[in-house]
């Protein structure tokens, strides 16, 4: 491997990582340390040739797991580390080199992402301690959406909640949307025009991108806003919270759990949050599964149509994420609700496209209609490229300063 970057995504009990070469198509070494802190903690490693290893690490902490990961990477020592950080608030608009001051500022955003940022920070602190000599970079899920104009990011609530408490829409999945936007500019004849991008995984969000910049997105202050997701409700009437509390006596924690973990595809179907299983169940006549898929697709279409308002022109729609890349059914059902935008799907191309493969699936006609494309996402590759670019620019600034 040449000048690899180690990408780290630290959760509260897991660490996902990948070692990514300078040449983007080189196979990656990757893995996950799971159930950290518990007796069942383990490290799963997949090498560049695809062979997997499973190592038991009973009661391992984040620091011990990171140390073990580095030992296994020793032959390909990274030149830098890129960390995924969920929330960068308004302070971080781009990937940022980590130093003590930056770590302190990330700490100040914990109130905006109490579930995610503490785990990301634990990973950063442990990694900086272990690999003192390596440059480390934070890449924020929110940064790509810092180009939203105020009319897209403000909630219609009293002003001081924004100015004093930072309550506004931020948007997430930025690394995925940014990667897909840059890939669209490379592969589409329409180039960097106006795109609606649907990232559909366990979490789902859609973004309107014009000339490579995010102009509006479906997630808000938290990742709960917007589309129907695996276990998250997405948009509901804000009055629902009061109703659940007053009429059903639910606590705030109970409502939080209901909307984040028991709703979405799982809540509607009463079966599963997994789209592949829902498609199977629906084909066997499960009414809840059929309804869940229909609500998912209709709400996605409605959001995409709404996001079109952010663009001077819709050049195309792109699907990504596990569902977007693999489900012809979801793509076809969603686009079926969007005839008003002039989209025309080539059903054979949609059905025939390999799973997880890049391709175009719009009907070719005399009058140009919006393109419809499938772009497999690569969030880790994006984090590695941002990290590499920042390290390279710092090295060249350093050299210039030495010459001066
Ligand atoms: P995450 O957000 O955790 O990274 P993914 O992007 O891997 O999740 O997406 C997971 C979702 O993709 C699941 O709902 C899964 O069922 C769905 N999915 C994967 N393959 C298929 C398929 N062949 N058909 C339909 N859905 C699929």
Short mmCIF file of C-alpha atoms and ligand atoms in Angstrom, two decimals:
data_model
loop_
_atom_site.label_atom_id
_atom_site.label_comp_id
_atom_site.label_asym_id
_atom_site.label_seq_id
_atom_site.Cartn_x
_atom_site.Cartn_y
_atom_site.Cartn_z
CA UNK A 1 0.00 0.00 0.00
CA UNK A 2 1.18 3.54 -0.79
CA UNK A 3 0.81 6.28 1.84
CA UNK A 4 -2.35 4.77 3.40
CA UNK A 5 -4.82 6.73 5.53
CA UNK A 6 -6.51 5.02 8.48
CA UNK A 7 -10.21 5.96 8.71
CA UNK A 8 -11.83 5.53 12.12
CA UNK A 9 -15.51 5.67 13.06
CA UNK A 10 -15.90 5.33 16.83
CA UNK A 11 -19.29 4.45 18.32
CA UNK A 12 -20.12 3.97 22.00
CA UNK A 13 -19.25 0.25 21.91
CA UNK A 14 -17.66 -0.22 18.50
CA UNK A 15 -14.85 1.02 16.25
CA UNK A 16 -15.12 0.64 12.49
CA UNK A 17 -11.93 1.21 10.57
CA UNK A 18 -10.41 0.97 7.10
CA UNK A 19 -6.92 1.46 5.74
CA UNK A 20 -7.20 3.25 2.41
CA UNK A 21 -4.47 3.50 -0.22
CA UNK A 22 -3.60 6.57 -2.30
CA UNK A 23 -4.89 4.83 -5.46
CA UNK A 24 -8.66 4.72 -4.82
CA UNK A 25 -9.23 1.29 -6.36
CA UNK A 26 -6.64 -0.58 -4.26
CA UNK A 27 -8.37 -3.18 -2.04
CA UNK A 28 -8.76 -2.08 1.54
CA UNK A 29 -7.87 -3.58 4.82
CA UNK A 30 -10.86 -3.05 7.08
CA UNK A 31 -12.66 -4.27 10.15
CA UNK A 32 -14.75 -3.63 13.21
CA UNK A 33 -14.14 -3.95 16.94
CA UNK A 34 -17.50 -4.67 18.54
CA UNK A 35 -19.13 -4.94 21.98
CA UNK A 36 -16.23 -3.05 23.54
CA UNK A 37 -16.25 -3.08 27.33
CA UNK A 38 -18.13 -6.39 27.44
CA UNK A 39 -16.88 -9.92 27.91
CA UNK A 40 -17.77 -10.70 24.27
CA UNK A 41 -15.65 -7.86 22.81
CA UNK A 42 -14.02 -8.93 19.55
CA UNK A 43 -12.10 -7.63 16.57
CA UNK A 44 -13.01 -8.70 13.04
CA UNK A 45 -10.40 -7.97 10.40
CA UNK A 46 -10.64 -8.39 6.64
CA UNK A 47 -7.35 -8.09 4.76
CA UNK A 48 -6.71 -6.76 1.21
CA UNK A 49 -7.27 -10.26 -0.20
CA UNK A 50 -10.68 -10.60 1.46
CA UNK A 51 -9.69 -13.17 4.09
CA UNK A 52 -11.29 -12.55 7.46
CA UNK A 53 -10.00 -13.06 11.01
CA UNK A 54 -11.90 -12.94 14.26
CA UNK A 55 -9.95 -12.07 17.42
CA UNK A 56 -11.46 -12.26 20.90
CA UNK A 57 -10.62 -9.24 23.11
CA UNK A 58 -12.56 -9.83 26.38
CA UNK A 59 -13.38 -6.54 28.19
CA UNK A 60 -11.27 -4.52 25.75
CA UNK A 61 -11.53 -0.73 26.03
CA UNK A 62 -11.49 1.58 22.99
CA UNK A 63 -7.78 2.24 23.64
CA UNK A 64 -6.88 -1.45 23.77
CA UNK A 65 -8.87 -2.19 20.62
CA UNK A 66 -7.13 0.69 18.80
CA UNK A 67 -3.73 -0.59 19.91
CA UNK A 68 -4.57 -4.09 18.65
CA UNK A 69 -5.82 -2.66 15.34
CA UNK A 70 -2.53 -0.77 14.85
CA UNK A 71 -0.49 -3.88 15.63
CA UNK A 72 -2.31 -5.64 12.80
CA UNK A 73 -1.67 -2.73 10.42
CA UNK A 74 2.00 -2.47 11.32
CA UNK A 75 3.28 -3.52 7.88
CA UNK A 76 1.24 -0.73 6.27
CA UNK A 77 1.83 2.10 8.71
CA UNK A 78 -0.63 4.95 7.94
CA UNK A 79 0.57 8.48 7.15
CA UNK A 80 -2.48 10.02 8.83
CA UNK A 81 -5.80 9.26 10.48
CA UNK A 82 -9.25 10.53 9.49
CA UNK A 83 -12.00 10.47 12.13
CA UNK A 84 -15.70 10.56 11.37
CA UNK A 85 -17.38 13.08 13.68
CA UNK A 86 -21.17 13.26 13.59
CA UNK A 87 -21.79 16.88 14.65
CA UNK A 88 -19.61 19.89 13.95
CA UNK A 89 -22.27 22.52 14.76
CA UNK A 90 -21.79 25.84 12.93
CA UNK A 91 -18.13 26.01 13.90
CA UNK A 92 -16.84 23.35 11.45
CA UNK A 93 -17.52 23.88 7.76
CA UNK A 94 -14.78 21.56 6.46
CA UNK A 95 -12.40 18.79 7.49
CA UNK A 96 -10.15 20.09 10.28
CA UNK A 97 -6.71 19.12 11.59
CA UNK A 98 -7.06 17.96 15.19
CA UNK A 99 -5.25 19.76 17.96
CA UNK A 100 -6.18 20.42 21.60
CA UNK A 101 -8.23 23.53 20.73
CA UNK A 102 -10.22 21.69 18.05
CA UNK A 103 -10.92 18.81 20.46
CA UNK A 104 -12.21 21.38 23.01
CA UNK A 105 -14.49 22.95 20.39
CA UNK A 106 -15.88 19.54 19.36
CA UNK A 107 -16.56 18.93 23.05
CA UNK A 108 -18.71 22.09 23.08
CA UNK A 109 -21.01 20.55 20.44
CA UNK A 110 -21.86 17.54 22.64
CA UNK A 111 -25.21 19.08 23.64
CA UNK A 112 -26.22 18.99 19.95
CA UNK A 113 -25.35 15.30 19.50
CA UNK A 114 -25.32 13.70 22.97
CA UNK A 115 -25.52 10.15 21.60
CA UNK A 116 -22.78 10.35 18.97
CA UNK A 117 -20.18 13.03 19.66
CA UNK A 118 -19.00 11.67 23.07
CA UNK A 119 -18.09 8.32 21.46
CA UNK A 120 -16.41 10.05 18.49
CA UNK A 121 -14.42 12.15 20.99
CA UNK A 122 -13.38 9.16 23.09
CA UNK A 123 -11.97 7.62 19.92
CA UNK A 124 -10.13 10.81 19.00
CA UNK A 125 -8.61 11.24 22.48
CA UNK A 126 -7.46 7.60 22.65
CA UNK A 127 -6.08 7.66 19.10
CA UNK A 128 -4.19 10.93 19.58
CA UNK A 129 -2.61 9.51 22.73
CA UNK A 130 -1.59 6.29 20.96
CA UNK A 131 -0.34 7.80 17.69
CA UNK A 132 1.09 11.13 18.80
CA UNK A 133 3.28 11.56 15.75
CA UNK A 134 0.55 11.07 13.16
CA UNK A 135 -1.50 13.99 11.80
CA UNK A 136 -5.18 13.41 12.57
CA UNK A 137 -8.17 15.02 10.93
CA UNK A 138 -11.85 15.31 11.91
CA UNK A 139 -14.37 14.96 9.06
CA UNK A 140 -17.86 16.11 10.10
CA UNK A 141 -21.19 14.66 8.90
CA UNK A 142 -22.68 18.16 9.14
CA UNK A 143 -19.94 20.11 7.31
CA UNK A 144 -21.20 19.56 3.75
CA UNK A 145 -24.55 21.14 4.70
CA UNK A 146 -23.05 24.34 6.12
CA UNK A 147 -23.78 25.94 2.72
CA UNK A 148 -27.56 25.84 3.38
CA UNK A 149 -29.08 29.33 3.22
CA UNK A 150 -30.86 30.63 6.37
CA UNK A 151 -34.32 30.14 4.84
CA UNK A 152 -33.51 26.41 4.59
CA UNK A 153 -31.82 25.94 7.96
CA UNK A 154 -33.96 28.06 10.30
CA UNK A 155 -36.96 26.67 12.18
CA UNK A 156 -39.94 28.99 12.60
CA UNK A 157 -39.47 29.26 16.36
CA UNK A 158 -38.34 32.26 18.48
CA UNK A 159 -35.06 33.74 17.24
CA UNK A 160 -33.15 33.46 20.50
CA UNK A 161 -33.38 29.66 20.44
CA UNK A 162 -31.17 29.88 17.37
CA UNK A 163 -28.86 32.71 18.40
CA UNK A 164 -28.36 31.57 22.01
CA UNK A 165 -28.74 27.81 21.76
CA UNK A 166 -27.82 26.89 18.17
CA UNK A 167 -31.22 25.32 17.49
CA UNK A 168 -31.43 25.09 13.68
CA UNK A 169 -31.32 22.48 10.96
CA UNK A 170 -27.81 21.03 10.39
CA UNK A 171 -28.25 17.93 8.20
CA UNK A 172 -26.17 14.71 8.33
CA UNK A 173 -24.71 11.99 6.05
CA UNK A 174 -22.54 14.80 4.64
CA UNK A 175 -19.66 12.52 3.63
CA UNK A 176 -22.01 10.33 1.60
CA UNK A 177 -23.85 13.21 -0.10
CA UNK A 178 -20.56 15.00 -0.85
CA UNK A 179 -19.00 11.84 -2.30
CA UNK A 180 -22.03 11.10 -4.50
CA UNK A 181 -22.19 14.76 -5.66
CA UNK A 182 -18.53 14.66 -6.72
CA UNK A 183 -19.00 11.31 -8.46
CA UNK A 184 -22.06 12.63 -10.34
CA UNK A 185 -19.98 15.55 -11.61
CA UNK A 186 -17.50 12.98 -13.02
CA UNK A 187 -19.91 10.52 -14.63
CA UNK A 188 -22.90 12.59 -15.77
CA UNK A 189 -23.00 14.60 -18.98
CA UNK A 190 -24.96 17.21 -16.98
CA UNK A 191 -21.89 17.66 -14.77
CA UNK A 192 -22.27 19.56 -11.52
CA UNK A 193 -25.83 20.86 -12.21
CA UNK A 194 -28.83 20.36 -9.94
CA UNK A 195 -29.14 16.97 -8.25
CA UNK A 196 -31.47 15.36 -5.75
CA UNK A 197 -29.53 12.70 -3.83
CA UNK A 198 -31.31 10.02 -1.76
CA UNK A 199 -29.07 8.24 0.78
CA UNK A 200 -31.14 5.24 1.90
CA UNK A 201 -29.51 2.99 4.49
CA UNK A 202 -30.65 2.28 8.04
CA UNK A 203 -30.69 6.06 8.39
CA UNK A 204 -32.09 7.91 5.38
CA UNK A 205 -31.72 11.47 4.11
CA UNK A 206 -32.12 13.38 0.87
CA UNK A 207 -30.21 16.46 -0.26
CA UNK A 208 -30.57 19.09 -2.99
CA UNK A 209 -27.15 19.88 -4.48
CA UNK A 210 -26.40 22.72 -6.91
CA UNK A 211 -22.91 23.09 -8.43
CA UNK A 212 -21.52 20.73 -5.80
CA UNK A 213 -23.01 22.64 -2.84
CA UNK A 214 -25.74 21.42 -0.50
CA UNK A 215 -28.71 23.84 -0.62
CA UNK A 216 -31.20 21.89 1.46
CA UNK A 217 -31.43 18.51 3.15
CA UNK A 218 -34.07 16.42 4.90
CA UNK A 219 -32.40 15.80 8.30
CA UNK A 220 -32.49 18.67 10.75
CA UNK A 221 -31.08 19.53 14.15
CA UNK A 222 -30.96 15.78 14.79
CA UNK A 223 -30.98 12.79 12.42
CA UNK A 224 -34.63 12.13 13.38
CA UNK A 225 -36.12 14.73 11.03
CA UNK A 226 -37.23 13.96 7.49
CA UNK A 227 -37.61 10.61 5.75
CA UNK A 228 -39.02 7.36 7.12
CA UNK A 229 -36.01 5.23 8.21
CA UNK A 230 -35.35 1.72 9.52
CA UNK A 231 -36.45 2.41 13.10
CA UNK A 232 -36.88 6.23 13.06
CA UNK A 233 -40.19 7.89 12.31
CA UNK A 234 -38.82 10.87 10.40
CA UNK A 235 -41.25 13.83 10.33
CA UNK A 236 -44.28 13.64 12.62
CA UNK A 237 -46.62 16.36 13.84
CA UNK A 238 -44.64 18.20 16.57
CA UNK A 239 -47.90 18.11 18.55
CA UNK A 240 -47.53 14.32 18.78
CA UNK A 241 -45.05 14.67 21.64
CA UNK A 242 -47.58 16.58 23.76
CA UNK A 243 -50.33 14.13 22.92
CA UNK A 244 -48.20 11.11 23.87
CA UNK A 245 -47.19 12.77 27.14
CA UNK A 246 -50.61 14.11 28.14
CA UNK A 247 -52.93 11.39 26.88
CA UNK A 248 -50.73 8.27 27.19
CA UNK A 249 -48.59 9.44 30.11
CA UNK A 250 -45.35 8.76 28.24
CA UNK A 251 -42.05 10.13 29.56
CA UNK A 252 -39.58 12.11 27.40
CA UNK A 253 -37.26 9.09 27.38
CA UNK A 254 -40.15 6.86 26.30
CA UNK A 255 -41.05 9.21 23.43
CA UNK A 256 -37.40 9.41 22.39
CA UNK A 257 -37.18 5.62 22.28
CA UNK A 258 -40.50 5.29 20.47
CA UNK A 259 -39.56 7.69 17.67
CA UNK A 260 -35.90 6.66 17.29
CA UNK A 261 -35.94 2.92 17.88
CA UNK A 262 -39.46 1.54 17.49
CA UNK A 263 -40.87 3.50 14.54
CA UNK A 264 -40.07 3.78 10.82
CA UNK A 265 -40.20 0.58 8.76
CA UNK A 266 -40.15 -1.51 11.96
CA UNK A 267 -43.05 0.34 13.58
CA UNK A 268 -45.21 0.35 10.46
CA UNK A 269 -44.64 -3.31 9.55
CA UNK A 270 -44.45 -4.71 13.10
CA UNK A 271 -41.99 -7.10 11.49
CA UNK A 272 -38.49 -5.73 10.78
CA UNK A 273 -36.46 -2.61 9.99
CA UNK A 274 -34.67 -4.44 7.16
CA UNK A 275 -35.89 -3.50 3.66
CA UNK A 276 -34.74 -6.74 2.05
CA UNK A 277 -36.81 -8.78 4.54
CA UNK A 278 -39.78 -6.44 4.05
CA UNK A 279 -39.68 -6.91 0.28
CA UNK A 280 -39.68 -10.66 0.78
CA UNK A 281 -42.56 -10.52 3.29
CA UNK A 282 -44.59 -8.17 1.07
CA UNK A 283 -44.20 -10.55 -1.87
CA UNK A 284 -45.67 -13.27 0.38
CA UNK A 285 -48.70 -11.12 1.21
CA UNK A 286 -47.71 -9.47 4.55
CA UNK A 287 -49.93 -6.36 4.66
CA UNK A 288 -47.79 -4.47 7.20
CA UNK A 289 -44.66 -4.98 5.07
CA UNK A 290 -46.45 -3.68 1.95
CA UNK A 291 -47.70 -0.62 3.81
CA UNK A 292 -44.25 0.12 5.28
CA UNK A 293 -42.66 0.05 1.80
CA UNK A 294 -45.42 2.23 0.36
CA UNK A 295 -45.15 4.88 3.11
CA UNK A 296 -41.34 4.82 2.80
CA UNK A 297 -41.43 5.44 -0.96
CA UNK A 298 -44.24 8.02 -0.94
CA UNK A 299 -42.59 10.06 1.81
CA UNK A 300 -39.26 9.90 -0.01
CA UNK A 301 -40.88 11.10 -3.26
CA UNK A 302 -42.69 13.91 -1.44
CA UNK A 303 -39.42 15.04 0.15
CA UNK A 304 -37.53 14.91 -3.17
CA UNK A 305 -40.26 17.00 -4.82
CA UNK A 306 -40.04 19.52 -1.96
CA UNK A 307 -36.23 19.66 -2.21
CA UNK A 308 -36.55 20.47 -5.93
CA UNK A 309 -37.64 23.97 -4.74
CA UNK A 310 -34.03 24.56 -3.66
CA UNK A 311 -32.70 24.08 -7.21
CA UNK A 312 -32.88 26.29 -10.31
CA UNK A 313 -33.19 23.09 -12.36
CA UNK A 314 -33.39 19.34 -11.66
CA UNK A 315 -30.74 17.60 -13.78
CA UNK A 316 -31.16 14.29 -12.08
CA UNK A 317 -31.93 12.09 -9.10
CA UNK A 318 -29.32 9.78 -7.58
CA UNK A 319 -29.87 6.80 -5.27
CA UNK A 320 -27.27 5.52 -2.80
CA UNK A 321 -26.95 3.56 0.49
CA UNK A 322 -27.87 -0.10 1.04
CA UNK A 323 -31.50 0.38 -0.09
CA UNK A 324 -30.81 2.94 -2.84
CA UNK A 325 -28.07 0.78 -4.38
CA UNK A 326 -29.85 -2.56 -4.08
CA UNK A 327 -33.60 -2.12 -4.35
CA UNK A 328 -35.11 -1.67 -7.85
CA UNK A 329 -38.52 -1.89 -6.15
CA UNK A 330 -37.95 1.15 -3.91
CA UNK A 331 -36.46 3.16 -6.78
CA UNK A 332 -39.39 2.34 -9.10
CA UNK A 333 -42.11 2.99 -6.49
CA UNK A 334 -40.52 6.30 -5.47
CA UNK A 335 -40.07 7.54 -9.03
CA UNK A 336 -43.65 6.47 -9.79
CA UNK A 337 -44.79 9.31 -7.51
CA UNK A 338 -42.57 11.86 -9.28
CA UNK A 339 -44.06 12.10 -12.75
CA UNK A 340 -44.69 15.80 -12.06
CA UNK A 341 -40.89 16.31 -12.13
CA UNK A 342 -40.78 14.77 -15.62
CA UNK A 343 -38.73 11.72 -14.59
CA UNK A 344 -38.95 8.65 -16.82
CA UNK A 345 -37.52 5.36 -15.56
CA UNK A 346 -36.18 2.64 -17.87
CA UNK A 347 -37.72 -0.31 -16.00
CA UNK A 348 -35.49 -2.92 -17.66
CA UNK A 349 -32.34 -0.96 -16.82
CA UNK A 350 -33.59 -0.52 -13.24
CA UNK A 351 -34.32 -4.23 -12.76
CA UNK A 352 -31.22 -5.33 -14.65
CA UNK A 353 -28.65 -3.16 -12.84
CA UNK A 354 -26.38 -5.34 -10.68
CA UNK A 355 -26.75 -4.92 -6.92
CA UNK A 356 -24.44 -2.25 -5.53
CA UNK A 357 -23.30 -1.28 -9.03
CA UNK A 358 -23.05 2.22 -10.50
CA UNK A 359 -25.33 2.90 -13.47
CA UNK A 360 -27.94 5.06 -15.16
CA UNK A 361 -31.55 3.93 -15.28
CA UNK A 362 -33.51 6.74 -16.98
CA UNK A 363 -35.36 6.24 -20.27
CA UNK A 364 -33.54 7.75 -23.24
CA UNK A 365 -35.83 9.91 -25.38
CA UNK A 366 -35.84 12.78 -27.82
CA UNK A 367 -36.64 15.30 -25.08
CA UNK A 368 -34.10 15.31 -22.25
CA UNK A 369 -35.59 14.32 -18.88
CA UNK A 370 -33.82 14.27 -15.50
CA UNK A 371 -31.17 11.57 -15.31
CA UNK A 372 -31.69 8.80 -12.78
CA UNK A 373 -28.48 7.30 -11.46
CA UNK A 374 -27.36 4.76 -8.89
CA UNK A 375 -24.04 5.68 -7.24
CA UNK A 376 -22.63 3.31 -4.57
CA UNK A 377 -21.53 5.52 -1.73
CA UNK A 378 -18.03 5.55 -0.23
CA UNK A 379 -18.01 7.51 3.02
CA UNK A 380 -14.70 6.00 4.14
CA UNK A 381 -13.07 6.85 0.81
CA UNK A 382 -14.35 10.43 1.13
CA UNK A 383 -12.99 10.76 4.70
CA UNK A 384 -9.62 9.38 3.51
CA UNK A 385 -9.48 11.80 0.55
CA UNK A 386 -10.35 14.81 2.76
CA UNK A 387 -7.71 13.73 5.29
CA UNK A 388 -5.08 13.21 2.60
CA UNK A 389 -5.80 16.59 0.98
CA UNK A 390 -5.54 18.45 4.28
CA UNK A 391 -2.28 16.73 5.22
CA UNK A 392 -0.86 17.52 1.75
CA UNK A 393 -1.87 21.19 1.95
CA UNK A 394 -0.31 21.53 5.40
CA UNK A 395 2.90 19.90 4.15
CA UNK A 396 3.10 22.33 1.22
CA UNK A 397 2.38 25.36 3.48
CA UNK A 398 5.12 24.14 5.79
CA UNK A 399 7.56 23.82 2.86
CA UNK A 400 6.65 27.31 1.57
CA UNK A 401 7.23 28.78 5.02
CA UNK A 402 10.64 27.10 5.19
CA UNK A 403 11.59 28.56 1.79
CA UNK A 404 10.41 32.03 2.83
P1 LIG B 1 -26.17 1.55 7.22
O1 LIG B 1 -26.97 2.83 7.24
O2 LIG B 1 -26.22 0.83 8.54
O3 LIG B 1 -24.79 1.69 6.63
P2 LIG B 1 -26.81 0.20 4.74
O4 LIG B 1 -26.45 1.36 3.89
O5 LIG B 1 -25.95 -1.02 4.67
O6 LIG B 1 -27.01 0.59 6.25
O7 LIG B 1 -28.32 -0.22 4.35
C1 LIG B 1 -29.00 -1.23 5.02
C2 LIG B 1 -30.34 -1.41 4.35
O8 LIG B 1 -30.15 -1.80 2.98
C3 LIG B 1 -31.20 -2.50 5.01
O9 LIG B 1 -32.54 -2.05 5.14
C4 LIG B 1 -31.10 -3.63 4.00
O10 LIG B 1 -32.22 -4.48 4.02
C5 LIG B 1 -31.07 -2.84 2.70
N1 LIG B 1 -30.65 -3.71 1.60
C6 LIG B 1 -29.44 -4.29 1.39
N2 LIG B 1 -29.49 -5.11 0.30
C7 LIG B 1 -30.75 -5.03 -0.19
C8 LIG B 1 -31.44 -5.63 -1.30
N3 LIG B 1 -30.83 -6.49 -2.12
N4 LIG B 1 -32.74 -5.30 -1.50
C9 LIG B 1 -33.38 -4.44 -0.66
N5 LIG B 1 -32.79 -3.84 0.39
C10 LIG B 1 -31.50 -4.13 0.63
#
